[in-house]
Short mmCIF file of C-alpha atoms (C1' of nucleotides) in Angstrom, two decimals:
data_model
loop_
_atom_site.label_atom_id
_atom_site.label_comp_id
_atom_site.label_asym_id
_atom_site.label_seq_id
_atom_site.Cartn_x
_atom_site.Cartn_y
_atom_site.Cartn_z
CA UNK K 10 57.73 11.52 85.40
CA UNK K 11 57.39 8.10 85.06
CA UNK K 12 55.27 5.60 86.23
CA UNK K 13 54.91 1.90 86.17
CA UNK K 14 54.09 1.32 82.47
CA UNK K 15 53.34 -1.92 80.41
CA UNK K 16 55.10 -2.83 77.54
CA UNK K 17 54.24 -3.01 73.78
CA UNK K 18 51.29 -4.79 73.24
CA UNK K 19 50.71 -5.86 76.91
CA UNK K 20 47.50 -3.62 77.62
CA UNK K 21 45.75 -4.55 74.42
CA UNK K 22 46.52 -8.31 75.73
CA UNK K 23 45.27 -7.34 79.30
CA UNK K 24 42.11 -6.00 77.90
CA UNK K 25 41.39 -9.21 76.27
CA UNK K 26 42.49 -11.62 79.46
CA UNK K 27 40.08 -9.54 81.17
CA UNK K 28 37.15 -8.85 79.04
CA UNK K 29 36.94 -12.56 78.52
CA UNK K 30 36.52 -12.93 82.12
CA UNK K 31 34.21 -10.69 82.70
CA UNK K 32 31.87 -11.78 79.13
CA UNK K 33 31.85 -15.41 80.89
CA UNK K 34 31.07 -14.19 84.12
CA UNK K 35 28.66 -11.46 83.27
CA UNK K 36 27.70 -11.34 79.32
CA UNK K 37 28.04 -9.30 76.62
CA UNK K 38 25.35 -6.70 77.57
CA UNK K 39 26.46 -6.44 81.20
CA UNK K 40 30.48 -5.68 80.02
CA UNK K 41 31.05 -2.40 80.34
CA UNK K 42 34.34 -0.68 78.97
CA UNK K 43 34.60 1.87 82.01
CA UNK K 44 34.85 -1.10 84.39
CA UNK K 45 37.05 -2.99 81.95
CA UNK K 46 39.28 0.01 81.23
CA UNK K 47 39.43 0.99 84.84
CA UNK K 48 40.74 -3.00 85.78
CA UNK K 49 43.37 -2.86 83.44
CA UNK K 50 44.68 0.94 84.20
CA UNK K 51 43.84 2.73 81.22
CA UNK K 52 40.45 4.72 80.19
CA UNK K 53 37.81 3.24 78.41
CA UNK K 54 38.59 5.75 75.46
CA UNK K 55 41.76 3.82 74.98
CA UNK K 56 39.44 0.68 74.56
CA UNK K 57 37.60 2.21 71.50
CA UNK K 58 41.36 2.66 70.14
CA UNK K 59 41.67 -0.96 69.76
CA UNK K 60 38.55 -2.10 69.21
CA UNK K 61 35.79 0.59 67.12
CA UNK K 62 32.82 -0.83 68.89
CA UNK K 63 31.83 -3.38 71.98
CA UNK K 64 30.93 -5.74 69.58
CA UNK K 65 34.47 -5.71 67.77
CA UNK K 66 35.83 -6.71 70.90
CA UNK K 67 33.55 -9.25 71.52
CA UNK K 68 33.75 -10.82 68.09
CA UNK K 69 37.92 -10.71 68.76
CA UNK K 70 37.26 -12.95 71.79
CA UNK K 71 35.15 -15.40 70.56
CA UNK K 72 37.92 -15.81 67.69
CA UNK K 73 40.45 -16.48 70.09
CA UNK K 74 38.44 -18.44 72.19
CA UNK K 75 37.86 -20.76 69.27
CA UNK K 76 41.62 -20.96 67.98
CA UNK K 77 42.79 -21.74 71.74
CA UNK K 78 39.95 -24.28 72.19
CA UNK K 79 40.45 -26.27 68.90
CA UNK K 80 44.54 -26.04 69.55
CA UNK K 81 43.80 -27.89 72.46
CA UNK K 82 41.32 -30.22 71.03
CA UNK K 83 43.49 -31.07 67.60
CA UNK K 84 45.82 -32.14 70.19
CA UNK K 85 43.80 -34.64 72.44
CA UNK K 86 43.60 -36.48 69.31
CA UNK K 87 46.97 -36.67 68.47
CA UNK K 88 47.82 -38.10 72.20
CA UNK K 89 44.75 -40.36 71.74
CA UNK K 90 44.65 -43.01 74.31
CA UNK K 91 41.37 -44.76 74.58
CA UNK K 92 37.90 -43.26 73.89
CA UNK K 93 37.01 -42.94 77.62
CA UNK K 94 39.77 -40.58 78.51
CA UNK K 95 39.21 -38.44 75.71
CA UNK K 96 36.25 -37.43 76.01
CA UNK K 97 36.59 -37.13 79.60
CA UNK K 98 38.87 -34.65 78.24
CA UNK K 99 36.75 -32.86 76.24
CA UNK K 100 34.12 -32.60 79.28
CA UNK K 101 37.33 -31.45 81.42
CA UNK K 102 37.44 -28.23 79.10
CA UNK K 103 33.88 -26.95 80.32
CA UNK K 104 33.85 -28.28 83.63
CA UNK K 105 37.45 -26.04 84.17
CA UNK K 106 35.00 -23.00 83.21
CA UNK K 107 32.89 -23.72 86.57
CA UNK K 108 35.98 -24.02 88.29
CA UNK K 109 37.14 -20.71 87.65
CA UNK K 110 34.52 -18.65 89.41
CA UNK K 111 31.61 -20.38 88.39
CA UNK K 112 31.89 -18.98 84.76
CA UNK K 113 30.22 -19.81 81.91
CA UNK K 114 31.70 -21.21 78.51
CA UNK K 115 32.33 -17.92 76.51
CA UNK K 116 30.40 -18.80 73.35
CA UNK K 117 27.37 -20.54 75.24
CA UNK K 118 27.17 -17.18 77.24
CA UNK K 119 26.89 -15.16 73.74
CA UNK K 120 24.45 -17.93 72.18
CA UNK K 121 21.98 -17.25 74.96
CA UNK K 122 22.67 -12.93 73.97
CA UNK K 123 22.55 -13.59 70.16
CA UNK K 124 19.87 -10.83 70.02
CA UNK K 125 21.57 -8.33 71.42
CA UNK K 126 25.18 -9.13 69.15
CA UNK K 127 26.32 -7.79 66.15
CA UNK K 128 25.94 -10.39 62.96
CA UNK K 129 29.77 -10.89 62.75
CA UNK K 130 29.77 -12.16 66.69
CA UNK K 131 27.04 -14.36 66.26
CA UNK K 132 28.84 -16.01 63.12
CA UNK K 133 31.85 -16.66 65.61
CA UNK K 134 29.81 -17.81 68.40
CA UNK K 135 28.66 -20.37 65.37
CA UNK K 136 31.85 -20.81 64.40
CA UNK K 137 33.07 -22.11 67.48
CA UNK K 138 29.81 -24.65 67.70
CA UNK K 139 31.09 -25.62 64.17
CA UNK K 140 34.97 -27.00 65.75
CA UNK K 141 33.12 -27.91 68.72
CA UNK K 142 31.21 -30.48 66.08
CA UNK K 143 33.71 -31.72 63.88
CA UNK K 144 36.08 -32.36 66.38
CA UNK K 145 33.39 -34.22 68.28
CA UNK K 146 32.39 -36.21 64.91
CA UNK K 147 35.76 -36.99 64.58
CA UNK K 148 36.27 -38.38 67.98
CA UNK K 149 32.94 -40.54 67.55
CA UNK K 150 34.26 -41.98 64.63
CA UNK K 151 37.71 -42.89 65.89
CA UNK K 152 36.18 -44.27 69.00
CA UNK K 153 33.50 -46.44 67.35
CA UNK K 154 35.32 -46.90 64.21
CA UNK K 155 31.81 -46.18 62.60
CA UNK K 156 31.81 -43.87 59.25
CA UNK K 157 30.91 -39.81 59.75
CA UNK K 158 27.19 -39.73 58.64
CA UNK K 159 24.45 -37.40 59.10
CA UNK K 160 23.69 -39.78 62.23
CA UNK K 161 27.30 -39.07 63.65
CA UNK K 162 26.72 -35.20 63.12
CA UNK K 163 23.63 -35.04 65.05
CA UNK K 164 25.18 -37.17 67.83
CA UNK K 165 27.80 -34.59 67.77
CA UNK K 166 25.93 -31.92 68.38
CA UNK K 167 23.29 -33.51 70.78
CA UNK K 168 26.63 -34.03 72.93
CA UNK K 169 27.94 -30.70 72.72
CA UNK K 170 24.44 -29.19 73.53
CA UNK K 171 23.76 -30.98 76.30
CA UNK K 172 26.96 -30.14 78.05
CA UNK K 173 26.54 -26.83 77.38
CA UNK K 174 22.57 -27.06 78.93
CA UNK K 175 24.75 -29.28 82.04
CA UNK K 176 26.87 -25.91 82.29
CA UNK K 177 24.30 -23.96 82.35
CA UNK K 178 21.88 -25.34 85.17
CA UNK K 179 25.03 -26.38 87.51
CA UNK K 180 25.89 -22.47 87.22
CA UNK K 181 22.47 -21.85 87.75
CA UNK K 182 22.60 -24.22 91.03
CA UNK K 183 25.96 -23.01 91.59
CA UNK K 184 26.94 -26.82 92.74
CA UNK K 185 29.75 -28.31 90.47
CA UNK K 186 28.39 -31.19 91.43
CA UNK K 187 25.16 -30.83 89.18
CA UNK K 188 27.77 -30.97 86.16
CA UNK K 189 29.29 -34.09 87.19
CA UNK K 190 26.09 -35.66 88.22
CA UNK K 191 24.47 -34.63 84.44
CA UNK K 192 27.24 -35.76 82.93
CA UNK K 193 27.35 -39.07 84.25
CA UNK K 194 24.06 -39.56 83.18
CA UNK K 195 24.35 -38.58 80.04
CA UNK K 196 26.95 -41.08 79.86
CA UNK K 197 25.30 -43.62 81.43
CA UNK K 198 22.68 -43.92 79.12
CA UNK K 199 25.38 -43.59 76.41
CA UNK K 200 24.83 -40.53 74.81
CA UNK K 201 28.92 -40.38 74.77
CA UNK K 202 31.72 -42.52 75.44
CA UNK W 21 -9.59 15.60 77.43
CA UNK W 22 -9.51 12.15 77.73
CA UNK W 23 -7.59 10.11 75.84
CA UNK W 24 -7.53 6.20 75.06
CA UNK W 25 -6.53 5.00 78.62
CA UNK W 26 -6.23 1.16 80.12
CA UNK W 27 -8.32 -0.42 82.57
CA UNK W 28 -7.09 -0.65 85.99
CA UNK W 29 -4.64 -3.01 86.58
CA UNK W 30 -3.88 -3.47 82.93
CA UNK W 31 -0.56 -1.17 82.55
CA UNK W 32 0.90 -3.67 85.18
CA UNK W 33 -0.37 -6.85 82.97
CA UNK W 34 1.09 -5.33 79.52
CA UNK W 35 4.54 -4.03 81.38
CA UNK W 36 4.79 -8.16 82.40
CA UNK W 37 3.67 -9.72 79.27
CA UNK W 38 5.98 -7.10 77.16
CA UNK W 39 8.94 -7.58 79.90
CA UNK W 40 8.97 -11.29 79.33
CA UNK W 41 8.95 -11.22 75.67
CA UNK W 42 11.53 -9.04 75.79
CA UNK W 43 14.02 -11.05 78.71
CA UNK W 44 13.49 -14.21 76.57
CA UNK W 45 14.68 -12.44 73.72
CA UNK W 46 17.41 -9.60 74.71
CA UNK W 47 17.65 -10.98 78.33
CA UNK W 48 18.09 -9.22 81.33
CA UNK W 49 20.85 -6.90 81.05
CA UNK W 50 19.51 -5.54 78.18
CA UNK W 51 16.33 -4.81 79.35
CA UNK W 52 15.33 -1.02 79.44
CA UNK W 53 12.86 0.17 81.73
CA UNK W 54 12.70 3.44 79.36
CA UNK W 55 12.20 1.17 76.19
CA UNK W 56 9.62 -1.16 78.03
CA UNK W 57 7.63 1.91 79.31
CA UNK W 58 7.76 3.15 75.84
CA UNK W 59 6.17 0.29 73.97
CA UNK W 60 3.52 0.00 76.90
CA UNK W 61 2.57 3.82 76.99
CA UNK W 62 3.78 5.13 80.13
CA UNK W 63 7.40 6.52 81.43
CA UNK W 64 9.92 4.54 82.98
CA UNK W 65 9.13 5.96 86.22
CA UNK W 66 6.08 4.36 86.38
CA UNK W 67 7.33 1.17 85.94
CA UNK W 68 9.68 1.93 89.23
CA UNK W 69 6.25 2.38 90.71
CA UNK W 70 5.04 -1.18 90.04
CA UNK W 71 9.08 -2.42 90.86
CA UNK W 72 11.21 -0.68 92.87
CA UNK W 73 13.91 -2.40 90.92
CA UNK W 74 14.50 -4.00 87.67
CA UNK W 75 15.50 -7.30 89.75
CA UNK W 76 12.17 -6.89 91.39
CA UNK W 77 10.34 -7.04 87.99
CA UNK W 78 12.87 -9.84 87.09
CA UNK W 79 12.05 -11.86 90.35
CA UNK W 80 7.88 -11.45 89.39
CA UNK W 81 8.53 -12.07 85.78
CA UNK W 82 10.18 -15.56 86.84
CA UNK W 83 8.05 -16.47 89.65
CA UNK W 84 4.95 -16.28 87.02
CA UNK W 85 6.91 -18.17 84.62
CA UNK W 86 7.39 -20.90 86.62
CA UNK W 87 3.33 -21.11 88.11
CA UNK W 88 1.99 -20.85 84.58
CA UNK W 89 4.43 -23.75 83.67
CA UNK W 90 3.49 -25.67 86.52
CA UNK W 91 0.00 -25.82 85.92
CA UNK W 92 0.48 -26.61 82.39
CA UNK W 93 2.77 -29.98 83.07
CA UNK W 94 0.46 -31.03 86.13
CA UNK W 95 -2.31 -30.60 83.24
CA UNK W 96 -0.46 -32.94 80.94
CA UNK W 97 0.01 -35.79 83.81
CA UNK W 98 -3.87 -36.20 84.16
CA UNK W 99 -4.71 -36.28 80.87
CA UNK W 100 -2.10 -38.81 80.51
CA UNK W 101 -2.19 -41.12 77.27
CA UNK W 102 1.34 -42.57 77.10
CA UNK W 103 4.69 -42.19 77.73
CA UNK W 104 6.30 -40.92 74.51
CA UNK W 105 3.05 -38.51 74.00
CA UNK W 106 3.76 -37.38 77.58
CA UNK W 107 7.74 -36.35 76.59
CA UNK W 108 6.31 -35.03 73.38
CA UNK W 109 4.45 -32.37 75.14
CA UNK W 110 7.20 -31.56 77.71
CA UNK W 111 9.57 -31.26 74.78
CA UNK W 112 6.88 -28.91 73.19
CA UNK W 113 7.09 -26.17 75.43
CA UNK W 114 10.80 -25.61 74.72
CA UNK W 115 10.05 -25.55 71.13
CA UNK W 116 7.60 -23.00 71.22
CA UNK W 117 10.01 -20.37 72.38
CA UNK W 118 12.15 -21.18 69.49
CA UNK W 119 8.82 -20.63 67.31
CA UNK W 120 8.03 -17.06 68.80
CA UNK W 121 10.97 -15.26 67.23
CA UNK W 122 13.72 -17.68 67.96
CA UNK W 123 13.70 -16.90 72.23
CA UNK W 124 14.63 -18.30 75.05
CA UNK W 125 13.54 -20.27 78.16
CA UNK W 126 12.92 -17.21 80.11
CA UNK W 127 14.85 -19.06 82.89
CA UNK W 128 17.44 -20.31 81.03
CA UNK W 129 18.21 -17.12 79.62
CA UNK W 130 18.44 -15.07 83.15
CA UNK W 131 20.69 -18.58 84.42
CA UNK W 132 23.33 -17.49 81.98
CA UNK W 133 23.50 -14.07 83.45
CA UNK W 134 23.68 -15.50 87.01
CA UNK W 135 26.27 -13.45 88.08
CA UNK W 136 23.99 -10.00 87.31
CA UNK W 137 21.23 -11.21 89.48
CA UNK W 138 20.08 -10.03 92.42
CA UNK W 139 19.85 -13.70 94.84
CA UNK W 140 16.28 -13.36 95.11
CA UNK W 141 15.86 -13.69 91.12
CA UNK W 142 18.38 -16.44 91.41
CA UNK W 143 16.25 -18.18 93.63
CA UNK W 144 13.35 -18.09 91.35
CA UNK W 145 15.35 -19.43 88.43
CA UNK W 146 16.10 -22.32 90.82
CA UNK W 147 12.41 -22.90 91.64
CA UNK W 148 11.73 -23.25 88.23
CA UNK W 149 14.60 -25.42 87.40
CA UNK W 150 13.29 -27.81 90.74
CA UNK W 151 9.98 -27.52 89.16
CA UNK W 152 10.71 -29.33 85.78
CA UNK W 153 12.93 -31.84 87.78
CA UNK W 154 10.45 -32.62 90.22
CA UNK W 155 7.42 -33.39 87.06
CA UNK W 156 10.40 -35.51 85.45
CA UNK W 157 10.85 -37.43 87.73
CA UNK W 158 7.34 -37.87 88.08
CA UNK W 159 6.85 -38.09 84.61
CA UNK W 160 10.03 -40.94 84.68
CA UNK W 161 8.46 -43.08 87.43
CA UNK W 162 4.72 -43.10 85.85
CA UNK W 163 6.23 -44.01 82.54
CA UNK W 164 8.92 -46.38 83.61
CA UNK W 165 6.90 -47.66 87.13
CA UNK W 166 10.26 -47.10 88.36
CA UNK W 167 10.95 -45.90 91.97
CA UNK W 168 12.00 -42.08 92.17
CA UNK W 169 15.95 -43.03 93.44
CA UNK W 170 18.48 -40.63 92.98
CA UNK W 171 19.28 -42.24 89.98
CA UNK W 172 15.76 -41.57 88.54
CA UNK W 173 16.19 -37.53 89.64
CA UNK W 174 20.02 -37.16 88.39
CA UNK W 175 18.34 -38.31 84.83
CA UNK W 176 15.42 -35.82 85.31
CA UNK W 177 18.00 -32.81 85.82
CA UNK W 178 20.18 -34.51 83.13
CA UNK W 179 17.05 -34.47 80.67
CA UNK W 180 16.26 -30.64 81.82
CA UNK W 181 19.99 -29.81 80.78
CA UNK W 182 20.09 -31.31 77.83
CA UNK W 183 17.15 -29.62 76.52
CA UNK W 184 17.77 -26.28 77.31
CA UNK W 185 21.13 -26.55 75.86
CA UNK W 186 19.20 -28.07 73.13
CA UNK W 187 17.51 -24.75 72.96
CA UNK W 188 20.63 -22.67 73.35
CA UNK W 189 22.34 -24.45 70.43
CA UNK W 190 19.39 -24.04 67.85
CA UNK W 191 18.67 -20.26 69.16
CA UNK W 192 22.48 -19.37 68.35
CA UNK W 193 22.31 -21.43 64.93
CA UNK W 194 18.81 -19.46 64.05
CA UNK W 195 17.64 -23.26 62.95
CA UNK W 196 14.95 -25.04 65.00
CA UNK W 197 14.95 -27.72 63.06
CA UNK W 198 18.91 -27.96 65.36
CA UNK W 199 16.48 -28.32 67.81
CA UNK W 200 14.20 -30.91 66.19
CA UNK W 201 17.23 -33.06 65.48
CA UNK W 202 19.00 -32.89 69.09
CA UNK W 203 15.84 -33.98 70.53
CA UNK W 204 15.81 -37.08 67.78
CA UNK W 205 19.11 -37.91 68.85
CA UNK W 206 18.43 -37.76 72.99
CA UNK W 207 16.02 -40.04 72.16
CA UNK W 208 17.74 -42.22 69.97
CA UNK W 209 20.16 -43.11 73.03
CA UNK W 210 17.23 -43.63 75.71
CA UNK W 211 17.83 -40.19 77.82
CA UNK W 212 13.64 -39.70 77.68
CA UNK W 213 11.29 -41.97 76.14
"C1'" DA F 30 51.11 4.53 68.09
"C1'" DC F 31 48.86 5.08 71.91
"C1'" DC F 32 46.06 7.55 75.34
"C1'" DT F 33 43.01 11.33 76.90
"C1'" DG F 34 39.04 14.99 78.22
"C1'" DA F 35 34.81 16.52 76.92
"C1'" DA F 36 30.53 15.83 74.49
"C1'" DC F 37 26.35 12.92 73.07
"C1'" DA F 38 22.57 10.37 73.93
"C1'" DC F 39 21.58 6.75 76.76
"C1'" DC F 40 20.64 3.72 81.41
"C1'" DG F 41 18.43 2.48 86.36
"C1'" DT F 42 16.78 4.56 90.54
"C1'" DT F 43 15.18 8.25 93.35
"C1'" DC F 44 11.74 11.97 94.39
"C1'" DA F 45 8.92 15.42 94.97
"C1'" DA F 46 5.09 17.23 92.48
"C1'" DG F 47 0.72 16.10 90.23
"C1'" DT F 48 -4.36 13.70 89.51
"C1'" DA M 13 -3.53 4.91 93.57
"C1'" DC M 14 -1.34 6.05 89.85
"C1'" DC M 15 1.93 8.73 86.93
"C1'" DT M 16 5.37 12.39 85.53
"C1'" DG M 17 9.51 15.45 84.99
"C1'" DA M 18 13.75 16.22 86.98
"C1'" DA M 19 17.87 15.23 88.66
"C1'" DC M 20 21.42 11.86 89.64
"C1'" DA M 21 25.93 8.60 88.30
"C1'" DC M 22 25.91 5.57 85.08
"C1'" DC M 23 27.00 3.49 80.36
"C1'" DG M 24 28.76 2.96 74.38
"C1'" DT M 25 30.50 6.15 71.02
"C1'" DT M 26 32.75 9.81 68.62
"C1'" DC M 27 36.49 13.07 68.08
"C1'" DA M 28 39.46 16.63 68.69
"C1'" DA M 29 43.92 16.85 71.42
"C1'" DG M 30 48.04 15.49 73.57
"C1'" DT M 31 52.55 12.77 73.92
#
DNA sequence: ACCTGAACACCGTTCAAGT
DNA sequence: ACCTGAACACCGTTCAAGT
């Protein structure tokens, strides 16, 4: 007797999509294989078929998150118009998470849970930070025409950290307006164009 | 037969101290009543005697964290020397958490776990943010002699968010130097004195 | 190749029972 | 007043068993 079933690979993709949303909302520690499986329509032991441990799933979630983010960001540099629009688009990525049910950046959430993560997941989180910092260095040097010095690199990580912090505080407040006003304050002092 | 025992109230205080350290390191979701109790030398059901639920414990942890922080910060304003020293002392509070086994600000950690918290705990986290923002407004107006406008208030929340973000990123990196350099970058652009 | 049920040691919570 | 053991429904993980 057949029931409605998914195509090959769909279960895996559905688990990844649902898993990402859940980690962004509730974190790694609160992610339940049983609840995740139930949301997709399989049993928790099926999740273990794809990822032996929760850490393995989190590592792939972070890795994909970084890859997709990098592709989007590189696209921004190719269609470069002006520095203001470029940084607007960058900020928009983090704002979008808040727009989706007040969610966090996946890697910002995982960064907070660092001590609970297997080392491989910590590495993926730091790879995400690297991608952001490298992109910000490119964006800053293209915008200002300056060389990629250590000062620019520190400015880049400061911009990333500030935006992550704005997201964290706005999320706690439950008001996306707080995110917008904080970003505006950053720009007001000239942290980024 | 007597064994080594604590004085009245010592168990409660020991649970609070150990609980705070654990939430700052691992978060609310990963806090285990059984492990917490074992670390203090009682059974998990004893923890429930003091706090019916994990949320009740977290609410008191956040409330105490805020009160103690407020007392310290108010002391800084009383012994005010110059604006640079004042903000040095403010930043030092957040640096101290990283110095203690790479821990997070208690309320920064809880902010990330917002969706897992009972509403009363979310309120305590936001009370902590309020205390910080109010203090920063005082510090900014005393430092610059400006009036406490909406712009100053938004600057205050931006400073708080930026420092929380610096802590989050430095913690992920596992390098306190990243925190110092990020704070230096904030100051370089004039985010705070 | 993909999925499952049962078992294991964990978890927060409740509550009757101890002192 | 303070602490406990036992029970409950949860959790990640393992693994033999299904198709």
